[in-house]
Structure formats: structure tokens, C-alpha cells
């Protein structure tokens, strides 16, 4: 993802004071070893964030490592079911599923030696690891999913691991678990303005990329950029587009990738392929291309995010950072970013005609669109850039280690 590895480069975006504060806090943690564990290098928001945070933490002098839990396709099929179950989907938990889940973690622990001062475990896949180590340091479970209404049987099972941790981090106040007898913190996610995906690019570069992927720029573009996942409701986006295109001539681009820890993605993509074959002006693109995400977020007249559930929604952050008005579902972390009528519009996920109305309004009113987009960029700058995230982690690390 080609993140910057030099914290000084962020000075021009966030100013001297933020960078000075990062250095001063980091100096209190010199010689500490921190470890992050998750289950994919690529695909999805967590990998995105770690890709930036890990090199920058090292740049400011904290030895920060990153390890990936290995798992079989079977393991990831099960953990995807758990992911869905944590978001409230029905789930049949069998002994075999539990065994595959715990045994994969146990096997990984056998050959992955941990000697660090502090451990961050991200999301449910590596959650059981803690059980298979002699614990000598604080362990933090950071859950990036909306766990406000999980499948109860699954939650009871996962709690047997969660209770072993020293701290739980969630990404929204709404996700705190009132009955969990463990300290809980909220740390919002962030984006890195200097990655290939977010850095400013010229109009020529944008045009060249769009041409390469055969996206014409003859009509306004509406875009949703998301992993192919039913929770992102790409079929609902097509329904919205069908309504919009009756009133305003435009194109829809659905750009997505697959995450290595999500086996359902390809099925979702294939279904969309069949639907899109019967339509005009809908472009379905399966690519893992950071520069293309950047170009599309910049060329789009409106970015849509029609998720049914959304932990935070970095795609929303990225679009707002590019001064795009975002029309999105009022779920999960999205309302922290899209303030209705100020930085975009919020709707209930099922409200197809509401989505269509707002998009039509924006397509017909470019002044309003750029007003909302500019307010969006400022909101992201003040709250959701990587430098703020680094400060949150530094504060927590100081608290737990000094
Ligand atoms: N993403 C990407 N290419 C794609 C689709 C998504 O690089 O084709 C990135 C997207 O830009 C964002 C991340 O994957 O940085 C998705 O994070 P988000 O929080 O929106 O959703 P998640 O996938 O974690 O549910």
C-alpha cells in the first residue's frame, strides 16, 4: 500500500504541533517492543491501517512488529461466519467450527514466539491466541466490527477468550459492551493522506487510470468502492442507480476487491456480474488497485456507501478527504463521518428512493455538492487522520507500559 515511512512528511498536512507531540510521547516508549497480530496483510480496513501505523511507529523509535495469523480456507470460512454472527447474523455454532477455530490459533502459537512488551490482537480471527501463551505482558483485543448486537451464543463462546485480555478497544461508543468486566476504550480508525490511495494526483493521472480500466468520463459518475460483501449491499446500490438514472444521465461504478480472509467475496462478485450484464452504464470492476481507488474517488460526482452494517467505513473517510459528498447509510461508524446535510447525507439502509433523491439533488446542484465535500474534508482533517490515531496509540501505550 506504499505508506510513507517518514513522520516528518505529515508536518505539511497536520502542522508542527502534532508532530512534536508524537515525538515527545514516543520518546517515553523508546526501546519498547509492541506487536500487532491480525489475519491479513491485504484487503479491508484493518490491514489498511496497520500498513501505515506499523512503519510510522518504527520511524518514531518504537519497535513495532506485525504478524499475520495463518489459516486454512476452512478456518477463514468459519471466521467469516463468526464475523457475520458478531454483526448479528444467524449462525449455527458446531463443535467442529469451534475446534477448527481454536486449533488454528493453538498451532500458530506453537511456532510464533512472543516476547514483546505489549500485544494488540485485531478482530475475532486471532482472538483465542491469548489462551495458548504464558501471558507476561498486557494483551489488548481491538475489535473493528460493530459488536453492539451479536449472536448471543457466539458472543458467549468468544467471551471465554475476551475475558483473558487486559483491555478491549472498540471503534465507536455504541460498541462498548456494558456487561463485560474489562476496561474498554474507543479508538476511531483513520486514513493515511500520503498513501497511493489518498495522495493528491493530477487530472492527467486520473484520466489515464480511468481509460486503462475503460471507465468513460462522458457522464457524471456515482461510485461505491468496497470489498464485494453482502454487508456493503452492492445490489441495493444498483437499485438506487436504476432510479437515479431515470432522472439524471450518469454512470455507476462498483469497484471492489476481495480480502484473503473473506471467502464469500467471489460469490458476491459473480452474482453482480450476472445482474450487471443486463444493464447499461454500470461498470463492475474487480481489482486491487490503490491508484484506481484514488482516481475514482476523485472523479466521482457522488460517492455512495450503502452498507447494511459498517464497523467504521474507511471508504467514507477516504471519499470525504477528497472533498466528495457522500450519501451513505446511517449505520455503524458512518454517522461519525457523514453529518447529515453538512458533509453528506445519511439514510436508512433500506431507503432506496431516499438514496436516489439525495444523489439526484447533488448531481443537479454542484455548488451544494462542493460545499458538503469541503466541509467533509475539514472534518476528516480534524478527526480521522493517521497522526491522531498514532497519538491515541501512544497515549494508551504510555498508560499501560510506564
Ligand atoms: N479498498 C480497496 N480497493 C477496493 C475496495 C476497497 O483498496 O477495491 C479499501 C478501501 O479503500 C478501504 C478498505 O479497503 O481503505 C476498506 O475499509 P472499510 O473500513 O471501508 O471496510 P472493510 O472492508 O474493513 O469492511
Short mmCIF file of C-alpha atoms in Angstrom, two decimals, residues 23-397:
data_model
loop_
_atom_site.label_atom_id
_atom_site.label_comp_id
_atom_site.label_asym_id
_atom_site.label_seq_id
_atom_site.Cartn_x
_atom_site.Cartn_y
_atom_site.Cartn_z
CA UNK A 23 7.94 12.65 19.03
CA UNK A 24 7.67 13.69 22.63
CA UNK A 25 5.27 10.87 23.55
CA UNK A 26 7.24 8.32 21.54
CA UNK A 27 10.41 9.18 23.44
CA UNK A 28 8.74 7.83 26.59
CA UNK A 29 8.44 4.46 24.86
CA UNK A 30 11.93 4.12 23.42
CA UNK A 31 13.17 0.50 23.45
CA UNK A 32 9.70 -0.93 23.97
CA UNK A 33 8.61 -3.79 21.71
CA UNK A 34 5.00 -3.80 20.59
CA UNK A 35 3.31 -6.47 18.49
CA UNK A 36 0.17 -6.34 16.34
CA UNK A 37 -1.48 -9.55 15.16
CA UNK A 38 -4.29 -9.79 12.61
CA UNK A 39 -5.21 -12.18 9.84
CA UNK A 40 -4.47 -10.43 6.55
CA UNK A 41 -1.90 -8.09 5.05
CA UNK A 42 -4.30 -7.05 2.39
CA UNK A 43 -7.97 -6.26 1.92
CA UNK A 44 -10.18 -4.48 4.41
CA UNK A 45 -9.71 -1.60 6.76
CA UNK A 46 -7.54 -3.21 9.44
CA UNK A 47 -4.76 -4.16 7.02
CA UNK A 48 -5.04 -0.67 5.59
CA UNK A 49 -4.43 0.97 8.96
CA UNK A 50 -1.65 -1.38 10.10
CA UNK A 51 0.17 -0.80 6.83
CA UNK A 52 0.59 2.84 7.80
CA UNK A 53 0.78 2.68 11.59
CA UNK A 54 3.48 -0.01 11.83
CA UNK A 55 6.19 1.70 9.73
CA UNK A 56 5.45 5.09 11.29
CA UNK A 57 5.69 3.74 14.84
CA UNK A 58 9.09 2.32 13.93
CA UNK A 59 10.06 5.65 12.40
CA UNK A 60 9.41 7.40 15.70
CA UNK A 61 11.56 4.86 17.53
CA UNK A 62 9.16 2.24 18.90
CA UNK A 63 9.96 -1.34 17.84
CA UNK A 64 6.59 -2.34 16.47
CA UNK A 65 6.08 -5.69 14.76
CA UNK A 66 3.22 -7.14 12.72
CA UNK A 67 2.34 -10.80 12.38
CA UNK A 68 -0.36 -12.47 10.37
CA UNK A 69 -2.26 -15.49 11.65
CA UNK A 70 -2.07 -18.32 9.12
CA UNK A 71 -5.27 -20.21 8.46
CA UNK A 72 -6.74 -22.72 6.03
CA UNK A 73 -9.65 -21.80 3.73
CA UNK A 74 -11.82 -23.75 6.17
CA UNK A 75 -10.67 -21.60 9.06
CA UNK A 76 -11.47 -18.40 7.17
CA UNK A 77 -14.89 -19.71 6.15
CA UNK A 78 -15.63 -20.22 9.83
CA UNK A 79 -14.21 -16.88 10.97
CA UNK A 80 -16.21 -15.10 8.28
CA UNK A 81 -19.32 -16.77 9.74
CA UNK A 82 -18.21 -15.51 13.17
CA UNK A 83 -17.70 -12.05 11.69
CA UNK A 84 -21.25 -12.16 10.31
CA UNK A 85 -22.53 -13.53 13.64
CA UNK A 86 -20.88 -10.69 15.58
CA UNK A 87 -22.80 -8.31 13.32
CA UNK A 88 -25.99 -10.09 14.29
CA UNK A 89 -26.44 -12.68 11.51
CA UNK A 90 -27.93 -16.05 12.46
CA UNK A 91 -25.30 -18.70 13.00
CA UNK A 92 -25.07 -22.39 13.74
CA UNK A 93 -22.08 -22.93 16.01
CA UNK A 94 -20.91 -26.50 15.96
CA UNK A 95 -18.18 -28.23 17.93
CA UNK A 96 -16.24 -28.70 14.68
CA UNK A 97 -16.28 -24.97 13.99
CA UNK A 98 -15.10 -24.22 17.50
CA UNK A 99 -12.36 -26.81 17.21
CA UNK A 100 -11.03 -25.57 13.84
CA UNK A 101 -11.05 -22.04 15.22
CA UNK A 102 -9.15 -22.80 18.41
CA UNK A 103 -6.78 -25.39 16.90
CA UNK A 104 -5.62 -22.99 14.19
CA UNK A 105 -4.77 -20.47 16.89
CA UNK A 106 -3.09 -23.09 19.06
CA UNK A 107 -0.93 -24.30 16.16
CA UNK A 108 0.12 -20.74 15.30
CA UNK A 109 1.08 -20.08 18.91
CA UNK A 110 3.41 -23.10 18.87
CA UNK A 111 5.70 -21.59 16.24
CA UNK A 112 5.16 -17.90 16.89
CA UNK A 113 7.18 -16.83 19.87
CA UNK A 114 6.15 -13.67 21.62
CA UNK A 115 8.48 -11.66 23.77
CA UNK A 116 7.06 -8.21 23.35
CA UNK A 117 6.06 -5.68 26.00
CA UNK A 118 2.52 -5.24 24.70
CA UNK A 119 0.29 -7.19 22.32
CA UNK A 120 -2.54 -5.94 20.13
CA UNK A 121 -4.80 -8.64 18.70
CA UNK A 122 -7.15 -7.41 15.97
CA UNK A 123 -10.62 -8.80 15.30
CA UNK A 124 -12.00 -12.28 16.01
CA UNK A 125 -9.68 -14.48 13.91
CA UNK A 126 -6.64 -14.42 16.27
CA UNK A 127 -8.70 -13.74 19.43
CA UNK A 128 -8.07 -17.19 21.02
CA UNK A 129 -4.27 -16.85 20.74
CA UNK A 130 -4.03 -15.46 24.26
CA UNK A 131 -5.09 -18.79 25.66
CA UNK A 132 -2.02 -20.51 24.24
CA UNK A 133 0.69 -18.26 25.70
CA UNK A 134 2.13 -17.81 29.12
CA UNK A 135 0.99 -14.23 29.49
CA UNK A 136 3.81 -11.90 30.55
CA UNK A 137 2.59 -8.56 29.23
CA UNK A 138 -0.65 -6.64 28.70
CA UNK A 139 -2.83 -8.00 25.87
CA UNK A 140 -5.34 -5.81 24.09
CA UNK A 141 -8.16 -7.07 21.91
CA UNK A 142 -9.09 -4.46 19.34
CA UNK A 143 -12.34 -5.23 17.62
CA UNK A 144 -13.10 -3.26 14.47
CA UNK A 145 -16.56 -4.74 13.96
CA UNK A 146 -19.93 -3.46 15.13
CA UNK A 147 -20.48 -5.76 18.15
CA UNK A 148 -23.45 -3.92 19.61
CA UNK A 149 -25.88 -6.71 18.77
CA UNK A 150 -24.05 -10.00 18.29
CA UNK A 151 -25.41 -13.52 18.06
CA UNK A 152 -25.63 -14.43 21.76
CA UNK A 153 -24.32 -17.98 21.57
CA UNK A 154 -21.30 -16.83 19.59
CA UNK A 155 -20.67 -13.95 21.99
CA UNK A 156 -20.76 -16.32 24.98
CA UNK A 157 -18.22 -18.55 23.26
CA UNK A 158 -15.90 -15.69 22.27
CA UNK A 159 -16.20 -14.19 25.74
CA UNK A 160 -14.25 -17.14 27.14
CA UNK A 161 -11.23 -15.67 25.29
CA UNK A 162 -12.07 -11.98 25.63
CA UNK A 163 -12.12 -12.23 29.44
CA UNK A 164 -8.43 -13.13 29.39
CA UNK A 165 -7.49 -9.75 27.92
CA UNK A 166 -6.48 -6.63 29.85
CA UNK A 167 -8.33 -4.18 27.64
CA UNK A 168 -10.79 -4.11 24.78
CA UNK A 169 -10.75 -1.40 22.12
CA UNK A 170 -13.81 -0.70 20.01
CA UNK A 171 -14.19 1.86 17.26
CA UNK A 172 -17.41 3.56 18.41
CA UNK A 173 -19.02 4.49 21.75
CA UNK A 174 -22.07 2.47 20.64
CA UNK A 175 -19.97 -0.73 20.52
CA UNK A 176 -18.97 -0.72 24.19
CA UNK A 177 -20.23 -3.84 25.99
CA UNK A 178 -21.89 -2.76 29.25
CA UNK A 179 -21.71 -6.21 30.85
CA UNK A 180 -18.11 -7.01 30.00
CA UNK A 181 -15.98 -6.75 33.15
CA UNK A 182 -12.92 -5.47 31.27
CA UNK A 183 -11.81 -1.88 30.71
CA UNK A 184 -12.92 -0.66 27.30
CA UNK A 185 -11.67 2.20 25.18
CA UNK A 186 -12.81 3.79 21.98
CA UNK A 187 -10.25 4.49 19.30
CA UNK A 188 -11.56 5.71 15.97
CA UNK A 189 -9.93 4.44 12.82
CA UNK A 190 -8.10 6.78 10.45
CA UNK A 191 -6.72 7.18 6.97
CA UNK A 192 -3.23 7.97 5.80
CA UNK A 193 -3.25 11.01 3.50
CA UNK A 194 0.11 10.07 1.96
CA UNK A 195 -0.63 6.59 0.62
CA UNK A 196 -1.06 5.88 -3.07
CA UNK A 197 -4.77 5.72 -2.35
CA UNK A 198 -5.10 9.14 -0.77
CA UNK A 199 -2.30 11.31 -2.06
CA UNK A 200 -3.17 14.19 -4.42
CA UNK A 201 -2.89 13.16 -8.07
CA UNK A 202 -3.06 15.16 -11.27
CA UNK A 203 -6.05 15.26 -13.61
CA UNK A 204 -3.91 13.54 -16.26
CA UNK A 205 -3.16 10.65 -13.93
CA UNK A 206 -6.86 10.32 -13.09
CA UNK A 207 -7.81 10.28 -16.78
CA UNK A 208 -5.10 7.75 -17.64
CA UNK A 209 -6.23 5.38 -14.91
CA UNK A 210 -9.88 5.63 -15.87
CA UNK A 211 -9.04 5.00 -19.50
CA UNK A 212 -6.97 1.97 -18.56
CA UNK A 213 -9.96 0.48 -16.77
CA UNK A 214 -12.39 1.52 -19.52
CA UNK A 215 -14.43 3.95 -17.42
CA UNK A 216 -15.71 6.72 -19.72
CA UNK A 217 -15.94 10.23 -18.27
CA UNK A 218 -18.67 11.44 -20.62
CA UNK A 219 -21.34 11.43 -17.88
CA UNK A 220 -21.26 12.12 -14.13
CA UNK A 221 -20.11 9.12 -12.12
CA UNK A 222 -21.61 7.69 -8.94
CA UNK A 223 -19.27 5.25 -7.24
CA UNK A 224 -19.28 2.71 -4.46
CA UNK A 225 -15.85 1.36 -3.63
CA UNK A 226 -15.99 -1.60 -1.27
CA UNK A 227 -14.98 -5.20 -0.80
CA UNK A 228 -17.50 -7.43 -2.53
CA UNK A 229 -19.50 -8.32 0.53
CA UNK A 230 -23.25 -8.59 1.06
CA UNK A 231 -22.98 -6.23 4.06
CA UNK A 232 -21.96 -3.47 1.64
CA UNK A 233 -25.23 -4.06 -0.26
CA UNK A 234 -23.92 -3.66 -3.83
CA UNK A 235 -27.24 -4.93 -5.22
CA UNK A 236 -29.02 -2.16 -3.33
CA UNK A 237 -26.63 0.32 -4.92
CA UNK A 238 -27.70 -0.93 -8.34
CA UNK A 239 -31.37 -0.42 -7.36
CA UNK A 240 -30.56 3.14 -6.32
CA UNK A 241 -28.74 3.76 -9.59
CA UNK A 242 -31.69 2.45 -11.62
CA UNK A 243 -33.88 5.13 -10.01
CA UNK A 244 -31.31 7.92 -10.32
CA UNK A 245 -30.57 7.20 -13.97
CA UNK A 246 -34.21 7.73 -14.89
CA UNK A 247 -33.80 11.39 -13.87
CA UNK A 248 -30.14 12.18 -14.50
CA UNK A 249 -27.88 10.73 -17.16
CA UNK A 250 -24.98 9.17 -15.26
CA UNK A 251 -22.84 6.09 -14.77
CA UNK A 252 -22.39 3.81 -11.79
CA UNK A 253 -19.01 2.30 -10.96
CA UNK A 254 -18.82 -0.53 -8.46
CA UNK A 255 -15.16 -1.08 -7.70
CA UNK A 256 -14.17 -3.75 -5.25
CA UNK A 257 -11.53 -6.15 -4.14
CA UNK A 258 -11.53 -9.42 -2.20
CA UNK A 259 -9.94 -9.88 1.22
CA UNK A 260 -7.85 -13.02 1.73
CA UNK A 261 -9.71 -13.66 4.99
CA UNK A 262 -13.17 -13.39 3.36
CA UNK A 263 -14.14 -16.43 1.26
CA UNK A 264 -17.63 -15.08 0.43
CA UNK A 265 -16.41 -12.22 -1.76
CA UNK A 266 -16.12 -14.08 -5.04
CA UNK A 267 -19.71 -15.38 -4.85
CA UNK A 268 -20.97 -11.84 -4.27
CA UNK A 269 -18.96 -10.62 -7.25
CA UNK A 270 -20.25 -13.36 -9.56
CA UNK A 271 -23.85 -12.57 -8.68
CA UNK A 272 -23.25 -8.92 -9.51
CA UNK A 273 -21.66 -9.89 -12.79
CA UNK A 274 -24.86 -11.64 -13.83
CA UNK A 275 -27.01 -8.65 -12.82
CA UNK A 276 -24.79 -6.06 -14.49
CA UNK A 277 -24.69 -7.95 -17.81
CA UNK A 278 -28.31 -6.94 -18.34
CA UNK A 279 -27.71 -3.22 -17.73
CA UNK A 280 -26.10 -0.24 -19.43
CA UNK A 281 -23.74 2.24 -17.87
CA UNK A 282 -22.90 0.14 -14.82
CA UNK A 283 -19.22 -0.69 -14.55
CA UNK A 284 -18.30 -3.58 -12.28
CA UNK A 285 -14.59 -3.79 -11.58
CA UNK A 286 -12.77 -6.40 -9.53
CA UNK A 287 -9.28 -5.01 -8.97
CA UNK A 288 -6.93 -4.43 -6.13
CA UNK A 289 -5.55 -1.14 -7.26
CA UNK A 290 -4.90 1.69 -4.82
CA UNK A 291 -4.30 4.30 -7.51
CA UNK A 292 -7.59 3.41 -9.18
CA UNK A 293 -9.44 3.82 -5.86
CA UNK A 294 -7.85 7.25 -5.57
CA UNK A 295 -8.75 8.25 -9.14
CA UNK A 296 -12.32 7.03 -8.84
CA UNK A 297 -12.94 8.76 -5.51
CA UNK A 298 -11.63 11.96 -7.10
CA UNK A 299 -13.57 11.76 -10.38
CA UNK A 300 -16.90 10.68 -8.85
CA UNK A 301 -19.57 13.35 -8.53
CA UNK A 302 -21.08 11.49 -5.59
CA UNK A 303 -19.74 8.60 -3.53
CA UNK A 304 -22.30 6.20 -2.13
CA UNK A 305 -21.82 3.79 0.78
CA UNK A 306 -24.95 1.76 1.16
CA UNK A 307 -23.76 -0.63 3.87
CA UNK A 308 -26.21 -2.59 5.98
CA UNK A 309 -23.59 -2.82 8.75
CA UNK A 310 -20.32 -0.97 8.86
CA UNK A 311 -17.70 -1.03 11.63
CA UNK A 312 -16.43 2.40 10.66
CA UNK A 313 -16.22 2.70 6.88
CA UNK A 314 -12.80 3.90 5.77
CA UNK A 315 -14.11 4.22 2.24
CA UNK A 316 -16.29 7.05 3.55
CA UNK A 317 -13.29 8.70 5.24
CA UNK A 318 -11.28 8.45 2.03
CA UNK A 319 -14.02 9.97 -0.10
CA UNK A 320 -14.65 12.86 2.30
CA UNK A 321 -10.90 13.54 2.45
CA UNK A 322 -11.09 14.03 -1.32
CA UNK A 323 -13.86 16.62 -0.80
CA UNK A 324 -16.57 14.36 -2.17
CA UNK A 325 -20.12 14.50 -0.88
CA UNK A 326 -21.05 11.06 0.47
CA UNK A 327 -24.56 9.62 0.51
CA UNK A 328 -24.46 6.76 3.00
CA UNK A 329 -26.37 4.52 5.37
CA UNK A 330 -26.92 5.70 8.90
CA UNK A 331 -25.19 2.65 10.38
CA UNK A 332 -22.10 1.85 12.45
CA UNK A 333 -19.31 4.39 12.25
CA UNK A 334 -20.67 6.21 9.21
CA UNK A 335 -22.60 8.91 11.16
CA UNK A 336 -19.35 9.88 12.91
CA UNK A 337 -18.17 10.98 9.50
CA UNK A 338 -21.20 11.87 7.43
CA UNK A 339 -23.07 14.58 9.26
CA UNK A 340 -26.44 14.77 7.56
CA UNK A 341 -26.74 17.92 5.48
CA UNK A 342 -23.21 19.08 6.43
CA UNK A 343 -20.71 16.62 4.99
CA UNK A 344 -23.15 14.47 3.01
CA UNK A 345 -26.48 12.78 3.51
CA UNK A 346 -27.50 9.91 5.78
CA UNK A 347 -30.33 7.49 5.08
CA UNK A 348 -31.69 4.27 6.45
CA UNK A 349 -30.09 1.38 4.54
CA UNK A 350 -33.39 0.19 3.03
CA UNK A 351 -34.47 3.61 1.77
CA UNK A 352 -33.77 3.20 -1.96
CA UNK A 353 -35.83 6.21 -3.02
CA UNK A 354 -34.26 8.37 -0.29
CA UNK A 355 -30.77 7.47 -1.54
CA UNK A 356 -31.82 8.19 -5.10
CA UNK A 357 -33.37 11.58 -4.18
CA UNK A 358 -30.25 12.78 -2.38
CA UNK A 359 -27.97 11.68 -5.19
CA UNK A 360 -30.16 13.43 -7.77
CA UNK A 361 -30.08 16.59 -5.63
CA UNK A 362 -26.28 16.51 -5.56
CA UNK A 363 -25.91 15.74 -9.25
CA UNK A 364 -28.16 18.69 -10.09
CA UNK A 365 -26.51 21.06 -7.63
CA UNK A 366 -22.72 21.09 -7.89
CA UNK A 367 -22.41 24.08 -5.54
CA UNK A 368 -24.12 22.15 -2.75
CA UNK A 369 -22.01 19.10 -3.62
CA UNK A 370 -18.76 21.00 -3.25
CA UNK A 371 -19.94 22.74 -0.05
CA UNK A 372 -20.63 19.39 1.58
CA UNK A 373 -17.41 17.92 0.18
CA UNK A 374 -15.25 20.74 1.53
CA UNK A 375 -16.85 20.50 4.96
CA UNK A 376 -16.21 16.75 4.80
CA UNK A 377 -12.52 17.23 4.12
CA UNK A 378 -12.13 19.55 7.10
CA UNK A 379 -14.00 17.12 9.35
CA UNK A 380 -11.63 14.30 8.37
CA UNK A 381 -8.58 16.50 8.79
CA UNK A 382 -9.64 17.38 12.32
CA UNK A 383 -10.63 13.91 13.44
CA UNK A 384 -9.65 10.94 11.32
CA UNK A 385 -6.09 11.22 10.04
CA UNK A 386 -3.38 8.70 10.89
CA UNK A 387 -1.48 11.18 13.08
CA UNK A 388 -4.40 11.35 15.52
CA UNK A 389 -4.53 7.57 15.54
CA UNK A 390 -0.81 7.35 16.32
CA UNK A 391 -1.32 9.76 19.24
CA UNK A 392 -4.18 7.62 20.58
CA UNK A 393 -1.98 4.51 20.46
CA UNK A 394 0.96 6.34 22.03
CA UNK A 395 -1.20 7.58 24.91
CA UNK A 396 -2.51 4.09 25.54
CA UNK A 397 0.94 2.52 25.33
#
